[in-house]
Structures are given as C-alpha cells and as structure tokens.
Coordinates of C-alpha atoms and ligand atoms in Angstrom, one line a residue:
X269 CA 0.0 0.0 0.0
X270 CA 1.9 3.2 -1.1
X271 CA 1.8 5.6 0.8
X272 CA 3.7 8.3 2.8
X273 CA 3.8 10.5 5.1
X274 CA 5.8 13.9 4.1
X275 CA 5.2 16.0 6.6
X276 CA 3.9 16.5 10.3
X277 CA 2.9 19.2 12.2
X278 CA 1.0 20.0 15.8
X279 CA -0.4 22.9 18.0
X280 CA -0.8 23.2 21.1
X281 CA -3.0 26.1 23.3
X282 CA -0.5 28.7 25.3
X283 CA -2.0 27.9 28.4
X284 CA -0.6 25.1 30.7
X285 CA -2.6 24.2 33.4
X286 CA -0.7 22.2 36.3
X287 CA -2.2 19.6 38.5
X288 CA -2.0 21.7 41.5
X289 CA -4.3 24.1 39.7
X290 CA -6.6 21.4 38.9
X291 CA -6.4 20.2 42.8
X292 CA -7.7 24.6 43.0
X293 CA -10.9 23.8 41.0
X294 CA -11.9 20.0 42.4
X295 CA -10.9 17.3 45.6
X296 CA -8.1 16.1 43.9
X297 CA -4.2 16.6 43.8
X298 CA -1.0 15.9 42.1
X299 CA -0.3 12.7 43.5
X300 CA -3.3 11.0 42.8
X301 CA -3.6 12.3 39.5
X302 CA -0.4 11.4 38.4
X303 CA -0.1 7.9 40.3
X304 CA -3.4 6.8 38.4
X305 CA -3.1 8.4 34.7
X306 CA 0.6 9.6 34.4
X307 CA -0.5 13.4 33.6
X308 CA 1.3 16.6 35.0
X309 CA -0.4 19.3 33.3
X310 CA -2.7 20.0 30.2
X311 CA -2.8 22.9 27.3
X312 CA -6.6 24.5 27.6
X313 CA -8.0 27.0 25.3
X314 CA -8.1 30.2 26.3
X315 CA -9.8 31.5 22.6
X316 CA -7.5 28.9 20.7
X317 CA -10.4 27.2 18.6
X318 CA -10.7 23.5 16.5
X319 CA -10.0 25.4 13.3
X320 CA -7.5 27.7 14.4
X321 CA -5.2 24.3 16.0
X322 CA -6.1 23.0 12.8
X323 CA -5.2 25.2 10.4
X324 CA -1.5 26.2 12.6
X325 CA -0.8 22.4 12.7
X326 CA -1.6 21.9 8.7
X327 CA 0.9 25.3 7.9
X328 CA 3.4 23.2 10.0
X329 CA 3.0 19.8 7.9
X330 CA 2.6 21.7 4.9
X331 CA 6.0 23.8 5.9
X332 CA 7.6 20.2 6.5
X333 CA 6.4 18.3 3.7
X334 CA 7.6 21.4 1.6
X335 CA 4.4 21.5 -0.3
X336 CA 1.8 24.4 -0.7
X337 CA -1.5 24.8 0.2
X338 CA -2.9 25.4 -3.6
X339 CA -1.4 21.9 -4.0
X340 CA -3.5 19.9 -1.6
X341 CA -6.1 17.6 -2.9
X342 CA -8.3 16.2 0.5
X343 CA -8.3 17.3 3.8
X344 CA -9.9 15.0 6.6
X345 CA -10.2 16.6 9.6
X346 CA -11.6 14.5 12.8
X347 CA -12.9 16.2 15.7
X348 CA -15.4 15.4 18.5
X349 CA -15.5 19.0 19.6
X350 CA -16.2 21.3 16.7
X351 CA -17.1 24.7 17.6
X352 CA -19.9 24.9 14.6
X353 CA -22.4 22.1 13.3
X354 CA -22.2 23.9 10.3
X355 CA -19.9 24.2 8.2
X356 CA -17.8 21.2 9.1
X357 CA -14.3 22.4 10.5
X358 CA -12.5 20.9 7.2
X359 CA -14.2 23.6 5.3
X360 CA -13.6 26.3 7.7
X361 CA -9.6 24.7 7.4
X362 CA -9.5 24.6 3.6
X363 CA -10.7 27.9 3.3
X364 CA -8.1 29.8 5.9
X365 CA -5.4 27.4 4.1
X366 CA -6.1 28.8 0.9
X367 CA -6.1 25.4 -0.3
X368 CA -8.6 25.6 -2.8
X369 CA -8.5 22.7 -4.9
X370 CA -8.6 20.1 -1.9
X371 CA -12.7 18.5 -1.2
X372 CA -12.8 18.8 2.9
X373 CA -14.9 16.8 5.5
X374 CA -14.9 15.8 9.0
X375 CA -15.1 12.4 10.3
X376 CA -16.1 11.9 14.5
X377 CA -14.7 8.4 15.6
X378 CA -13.7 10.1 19.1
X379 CA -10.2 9.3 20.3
X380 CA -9.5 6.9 17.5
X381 CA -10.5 9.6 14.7
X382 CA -7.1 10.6 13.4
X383 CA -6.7 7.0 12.9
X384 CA -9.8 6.5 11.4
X385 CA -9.4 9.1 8.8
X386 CA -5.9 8.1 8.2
X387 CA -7.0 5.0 6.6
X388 CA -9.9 7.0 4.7
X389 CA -7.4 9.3 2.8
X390 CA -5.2 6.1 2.4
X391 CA -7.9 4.5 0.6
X392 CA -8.5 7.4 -1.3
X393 CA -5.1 7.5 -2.3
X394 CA -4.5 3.7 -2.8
X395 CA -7.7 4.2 -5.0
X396 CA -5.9 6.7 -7.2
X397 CA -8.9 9.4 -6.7
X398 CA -6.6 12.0 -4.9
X399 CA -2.7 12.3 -4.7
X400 CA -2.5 13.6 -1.5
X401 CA -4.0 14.7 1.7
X402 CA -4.1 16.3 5.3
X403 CA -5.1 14.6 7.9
X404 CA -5.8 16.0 11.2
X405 CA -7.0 15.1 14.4
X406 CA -7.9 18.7 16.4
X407 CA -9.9 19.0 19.8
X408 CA -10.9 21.8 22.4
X409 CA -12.6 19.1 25.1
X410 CA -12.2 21.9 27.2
X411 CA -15.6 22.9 26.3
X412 CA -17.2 19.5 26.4
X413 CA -15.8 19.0 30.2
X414 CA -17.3 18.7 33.2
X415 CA -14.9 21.2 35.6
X416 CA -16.7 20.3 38.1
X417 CA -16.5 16.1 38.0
X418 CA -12.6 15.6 39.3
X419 CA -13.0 11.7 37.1
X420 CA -12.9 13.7 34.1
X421 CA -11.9 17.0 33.9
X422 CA -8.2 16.1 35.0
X423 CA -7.9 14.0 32.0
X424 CA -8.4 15.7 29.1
X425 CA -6.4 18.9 27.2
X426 CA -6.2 20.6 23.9
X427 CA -4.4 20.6 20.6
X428 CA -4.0 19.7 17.2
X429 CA -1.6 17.2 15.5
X430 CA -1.6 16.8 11.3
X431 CA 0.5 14.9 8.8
X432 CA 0.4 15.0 5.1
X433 CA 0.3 12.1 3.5
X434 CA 1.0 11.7 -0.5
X435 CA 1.2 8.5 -2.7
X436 CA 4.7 6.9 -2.7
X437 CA 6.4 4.8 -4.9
X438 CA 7.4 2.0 -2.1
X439 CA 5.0 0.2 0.6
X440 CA 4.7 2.6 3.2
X441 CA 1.0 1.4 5.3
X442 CA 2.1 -2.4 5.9
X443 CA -1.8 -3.1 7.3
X444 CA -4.4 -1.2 9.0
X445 CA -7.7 -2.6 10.8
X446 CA -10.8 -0.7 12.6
X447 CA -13.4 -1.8 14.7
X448 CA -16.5 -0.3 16.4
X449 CA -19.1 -1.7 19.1
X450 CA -21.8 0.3 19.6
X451 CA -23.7 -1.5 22.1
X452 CA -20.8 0.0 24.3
X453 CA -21.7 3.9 23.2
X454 CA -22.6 4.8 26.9
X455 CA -19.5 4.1 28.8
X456 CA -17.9 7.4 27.6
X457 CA -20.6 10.0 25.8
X458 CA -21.5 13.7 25.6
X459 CA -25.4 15.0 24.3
X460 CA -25.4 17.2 22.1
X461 CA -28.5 19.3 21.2
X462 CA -32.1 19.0 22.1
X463 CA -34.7 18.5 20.0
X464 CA -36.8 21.6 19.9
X465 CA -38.7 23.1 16.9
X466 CA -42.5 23.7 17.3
X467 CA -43.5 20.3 17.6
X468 CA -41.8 19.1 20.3
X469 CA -39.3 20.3 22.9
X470 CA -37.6 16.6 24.4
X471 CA -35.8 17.1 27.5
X472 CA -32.1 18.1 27.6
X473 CA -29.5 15.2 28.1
X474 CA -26.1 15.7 29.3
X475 CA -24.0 18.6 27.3
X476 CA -20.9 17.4 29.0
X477 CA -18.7 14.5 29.2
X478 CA -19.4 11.8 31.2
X479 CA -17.2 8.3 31.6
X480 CA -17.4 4.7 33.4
X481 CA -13.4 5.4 33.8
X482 CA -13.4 1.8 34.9
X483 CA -15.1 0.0 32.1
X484 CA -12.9 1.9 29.2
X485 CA -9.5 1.0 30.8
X486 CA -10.8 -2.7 30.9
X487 CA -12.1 -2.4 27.2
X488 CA -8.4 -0.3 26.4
X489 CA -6.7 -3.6 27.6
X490 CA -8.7 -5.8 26.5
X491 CA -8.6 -4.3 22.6
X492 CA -5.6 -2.8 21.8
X493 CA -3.5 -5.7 22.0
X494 CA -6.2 -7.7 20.0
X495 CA -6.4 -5.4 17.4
X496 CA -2.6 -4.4 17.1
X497 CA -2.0 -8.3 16.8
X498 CA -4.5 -8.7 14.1
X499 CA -2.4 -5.1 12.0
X500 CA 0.8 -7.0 12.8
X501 CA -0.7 -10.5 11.2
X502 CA -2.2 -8.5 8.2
X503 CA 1.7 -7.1 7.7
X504 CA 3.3 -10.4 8.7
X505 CA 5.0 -8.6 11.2
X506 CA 5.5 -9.9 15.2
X507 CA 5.1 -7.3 17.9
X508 CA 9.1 -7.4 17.7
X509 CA 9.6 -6.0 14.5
X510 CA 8.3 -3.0 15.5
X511 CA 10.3 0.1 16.2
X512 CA 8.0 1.8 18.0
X513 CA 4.4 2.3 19.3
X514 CA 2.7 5.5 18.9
X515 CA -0.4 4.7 21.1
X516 CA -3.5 7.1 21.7
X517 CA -2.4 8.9 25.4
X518 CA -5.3 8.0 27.3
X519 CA -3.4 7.1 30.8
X520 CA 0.2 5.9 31.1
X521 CA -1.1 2.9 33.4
X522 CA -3.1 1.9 30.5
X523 CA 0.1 2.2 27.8
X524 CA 1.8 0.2 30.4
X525 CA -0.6 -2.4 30.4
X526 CA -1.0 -2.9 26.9
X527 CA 2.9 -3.2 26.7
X528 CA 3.0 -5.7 29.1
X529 CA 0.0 -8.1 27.4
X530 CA 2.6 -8.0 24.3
X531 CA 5.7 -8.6 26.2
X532 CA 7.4 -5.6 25.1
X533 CA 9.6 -3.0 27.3
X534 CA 7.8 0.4 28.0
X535 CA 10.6 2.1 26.0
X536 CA 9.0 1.1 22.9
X537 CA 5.8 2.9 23.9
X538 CA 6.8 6.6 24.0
X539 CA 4.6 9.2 25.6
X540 CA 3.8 12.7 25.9
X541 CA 0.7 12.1 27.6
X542 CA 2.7 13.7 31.0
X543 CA 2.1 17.2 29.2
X544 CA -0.8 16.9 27.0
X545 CA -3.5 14.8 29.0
X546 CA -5.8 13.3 26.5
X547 CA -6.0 15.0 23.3
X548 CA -8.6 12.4 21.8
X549 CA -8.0 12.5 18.1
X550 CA -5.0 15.0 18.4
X551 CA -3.2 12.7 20.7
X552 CA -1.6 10.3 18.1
X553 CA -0.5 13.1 15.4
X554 CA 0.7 15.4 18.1
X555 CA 2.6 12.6 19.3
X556 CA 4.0 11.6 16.1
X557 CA 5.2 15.1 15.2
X558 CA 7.3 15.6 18.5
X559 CA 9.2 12.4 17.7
X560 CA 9.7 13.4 14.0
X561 CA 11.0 17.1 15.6
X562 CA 13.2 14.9 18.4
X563 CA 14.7 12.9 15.3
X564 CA 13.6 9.7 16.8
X565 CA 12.2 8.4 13.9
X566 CA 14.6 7.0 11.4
X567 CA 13.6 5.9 7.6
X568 CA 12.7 2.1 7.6
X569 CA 11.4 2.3 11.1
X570 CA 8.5 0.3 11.3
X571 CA 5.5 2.3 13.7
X572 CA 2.4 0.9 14.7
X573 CA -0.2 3.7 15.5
X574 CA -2.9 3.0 17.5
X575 CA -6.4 4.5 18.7
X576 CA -9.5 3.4 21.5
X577 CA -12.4 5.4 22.6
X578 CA -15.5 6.3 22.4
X579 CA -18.2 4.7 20.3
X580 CA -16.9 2.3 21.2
X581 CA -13.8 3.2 18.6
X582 CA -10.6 1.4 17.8
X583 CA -7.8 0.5 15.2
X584 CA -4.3 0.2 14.2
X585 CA -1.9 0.5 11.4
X586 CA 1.4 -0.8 10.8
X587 CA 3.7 1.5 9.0
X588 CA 6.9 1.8 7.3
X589 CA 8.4 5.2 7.9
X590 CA 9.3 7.2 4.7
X591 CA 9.5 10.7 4.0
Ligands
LIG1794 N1 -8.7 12.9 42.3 C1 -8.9 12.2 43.5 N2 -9.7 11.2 43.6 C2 -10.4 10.8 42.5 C3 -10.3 11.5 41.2 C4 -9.4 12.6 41.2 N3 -9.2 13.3 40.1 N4 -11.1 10.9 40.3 C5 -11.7 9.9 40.9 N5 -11.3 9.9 42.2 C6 -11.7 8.9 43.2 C7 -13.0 8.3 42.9 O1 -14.1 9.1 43.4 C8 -12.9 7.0 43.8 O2 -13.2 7.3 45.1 P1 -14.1 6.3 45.9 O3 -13.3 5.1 46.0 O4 -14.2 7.0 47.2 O5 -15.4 6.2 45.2 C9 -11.4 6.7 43.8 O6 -10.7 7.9 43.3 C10 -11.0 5.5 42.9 O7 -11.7 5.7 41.7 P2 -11.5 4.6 40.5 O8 -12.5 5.0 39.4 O9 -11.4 3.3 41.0 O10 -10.0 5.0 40.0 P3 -9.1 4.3 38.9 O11 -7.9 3.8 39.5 O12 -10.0 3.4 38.1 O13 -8.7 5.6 38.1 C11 -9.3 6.7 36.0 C12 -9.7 6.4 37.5 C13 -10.4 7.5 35.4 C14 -8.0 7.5 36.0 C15 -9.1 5.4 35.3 O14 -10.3 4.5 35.4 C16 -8.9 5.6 33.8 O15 -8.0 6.2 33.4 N6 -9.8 5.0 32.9 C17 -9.7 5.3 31.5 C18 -10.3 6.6 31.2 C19 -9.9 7.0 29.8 O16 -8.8 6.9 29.4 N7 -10.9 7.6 29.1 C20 -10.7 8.1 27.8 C21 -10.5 7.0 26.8 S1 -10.2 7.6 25.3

C-alpha cells in the first residue's frame, strides 16, 4: 500500500494548566492524578479554537512536507468538539489554508479519529482518486468537560496534531484494521442538542462528558493488543519487529498495560501524555510530530499507531516510515 507521510505538524493552546491548579478547581491533587493516569499538566483553550489548532498544525506539515497549500487535494479533519455544526471544521480549514482545490470533510470516531481518517485518505489515495491529503485530528474538550467532575476533567487537554500524506512509490501502510461496538456507546458519551422546533421540545441530556473510567481501561486492555496483533498479522510482522508504538495517550497505566500483554519493554511505547493529557483525536498526530522534531524516527522504522475510545472506537496500522 503506497503511501507516505511527508510532513507533520502540531499545535498546542499557550495555556498550561498544572495539577495543582486542577487540585484549585476540584478534591483532587497531584499525587493521585499522576499515580493513576501519568498526567502533570494540560494545554486548555483560552480563545484557541478546533480550526485555528487545525489550520496552525496543517501550515506546520505543509512547511515540512515542503508542499503548498494550492497543492493539496483532500483534507480530513476528525474532531469530537467542533465549535460549529455547520460548516464542518474541514471547510472552515480549507478555506483559511487557501487550499482551494482540496474537497474537505470531518469524520467523529472520538479518540481513535485521526486514525480513522488516516485510513480513509489512504484509501483514497490507494484508489488513485486524490494524490495527497491532510489529515488532522484537532480538539478543544475543554468545552465539552465537566470542571466540576474531578474523574474527568483532570484527564483531558487541547491541541492539534496533522500529517500530510502523498502516494509513494514503495510500501509505506504495511496493514491497517478498525473496529467499532456500539452496544458500548454509553461508557464514555456527551449529548449534544435537544430537540426543539415547534413540535416538540424533548428534554435536555447531558451537554458534557461523562465516563465509566473503569469500564474503558478494561475495554483499552482488553482491545488494543487484539487489534494491534490482528495489524501486525495483516503485515506479517510480530510485535518485535516493531520500532516503536505510537499509542493514543489516554493514561500511562493503560500504555503500560498494553505493553506488558505484548511482552514488550515500556521504552517502545513513548509518551507525551505527561504534558498533554488526552487529546482524543489529536493525541496520536501530536505525538508523532514531536518524535519526527526529536529525530527519533529513522527511515525504515517500522510504527504501529494506535487509537481506542469512544463509540466504542478502535484500530491500528502498521507503518513503514518514509518521507
Ligand atoms: N482525584 C482524586 N480522587 C479521584 C479523582 C481525582 N481526580 N477521580 C476519581 N477519584 C476517586 C474516585 O471518586 C474513587 O473514590 P471512591 O473510592 O471514594 O469512590 C477513587 O478515586 C477511585 O476511583 P477509580 O475509578 O477506582 O479510580 P481508577 O484507579 O480506576 O482511576 C481513572 C480512574 C479515570 C483514572 C481510570 O479509570 C482511567 O484512566 N480510565 C480510563 C479513562 C480514559 O482513558 N478515558 C478516555 C479514553 S479515550
């Protein structure tokens, strides 16, 4: 499957927000916080916007993929937190870009959406409709957060992570699978509007997010491993081969956990989660585009990248890193 990614690119809010000022707004503090997820502190909007991130962290992978915005043929953006129902944030993206030749859409598979829409403009590409594309994964949870529900609000942050991906002439996406249980949707969910027009005015759910922290660490164990296994088999690849794992930074206990199912050392799992908190889709490009900047990432590396959340959401790809 030919394809590559050329360039990367992330953005992050300008405010940092500690634990101890979390332990200022709910019963909670540093210790417990990072004992049980591995977080320190979290960027949080403070005007920063979905489309704003977006549009910084596409300049970014543009910048390092050395390609202009005019030349762009697809953008994907997923998000769980767009600021408008309409127009879609891709649109709003495309059209601050100046990239007007590229068709735009969202795509909402929660904290496995970058990954989700990875695999879409890779099966665009593979299909020969477009030549290239953006992907991004871009949230502000901030505004879908309960502040006042210490199980949540400690765990989420902010930020934007894209790559551009264009076809290549050598294998580059070794195998990719997704999954989705729906019977599950209620373990981590958020309501969105009420119905109301002159008909009918149905009470108002929940506008923020709520979580059975419990019961999506189980399912995070339980799934990943399953699902990078089944990537790895599609590749014919063993959890060996691999270079390194960029996993979705939900809690460091659960990145842990997975690493030990596969009998693998932490130090192929890195993590940034320590500083971001849980990005949901932005985690995994955000990621990806501090270890390009680090210079850990070497051609011929082979990556798995992998996503969970909710819907229930998850996935994997094996990749072959090219630029
Ligand atoms: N500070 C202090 N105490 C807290 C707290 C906080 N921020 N949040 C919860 N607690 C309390 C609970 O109220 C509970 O108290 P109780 O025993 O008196 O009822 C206690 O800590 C233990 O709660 P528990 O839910 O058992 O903790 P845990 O070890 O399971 O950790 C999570 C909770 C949320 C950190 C953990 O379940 C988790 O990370 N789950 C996955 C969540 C996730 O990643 N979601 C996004 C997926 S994309």
């Amino acid at each position: 499957m030919a394809v590559k990614i050329i360039g990367t690119g992330s953005a992050l809010p300008k405010k940092v927000v500690s634990n101890e000022e979390m332990a200022g707004l709910v019963e909670t503090s540093d210790q417990w916080i990072r004992e049980r997820t591995g977080i320190g502190s979290r960027h949080i909007s403070t005007g920063e916007t979905v489309v704003s991130l977006a549009v910084e962290a596409c300049e970014k992978a543009l910048a390092h993929g050395d390609r202009k915005a005019s030349e762009v043929q697809l953008i994907l953006v997923a998000t769980c937190t767009p600021e408008k129902g309409i127009p879609c944030a891709a649109c709003q993206v495309q059209g601050l870009l100046g990239a007007a030749e590229a068709v735009a859409f969202d795509l909402n598979a929660a904290c496995a959406g970058f990954l989700f829409a990875l695999h879409t403009a890779h099966a665009y590409i593979e299909a020969g409709i477009y030549d290239n594309a953006l992907v991004v994964g871009s949230e502000v949870l901030s505004k879908v957060v309960d502040w006042t529900d210490r199980g949540t609000c400690v765990l989420f942050g902010d930020g934007a992570g894209a790559v551009l991906l264009e076809r290549s002439g050598q294998p580059g996406i070794l195998g990719f699978v997704q999954h989705s249980d729906g019977t599950k949707g209620g373990v981590l969910q958020c309501d969105g509007r009420k119905l109301e027009n002159p008909f009918v005015s149905l009470p108002v759910g929940n506008p923020f997010l709520s979580m059975d922290g419990r019961e999506v660490f189980a399912f995070a164990l339980r799934q990943v491993p399953a699902c990078i296994w089944e990537a790895l088999s599609q590749a014919k690849l063993s959890p060996e081969d691999v270079d390194l794992y960029v996993l979705h930074q939900a809690n460091r206990r659960i990145i842990e956990g997975i690493a030990g199912r596969m009998n693998l050392e932490a130090a192929r799992f890195p993590m940034n989660l320590e500083r971001t908190g849980n990005m949901s889709s932005a985690s995994i490009p955000v990621l990806l585009d501090e270890l390009v900047r680090e210079g850990r990432l070497q051609e011929g590396m082979t990556l798995v990248l992998s996503g969970f959340g909710a819907g229930l959401t998850y996935g994997a790809c094996v990749l072959k890193w090219q630029r």
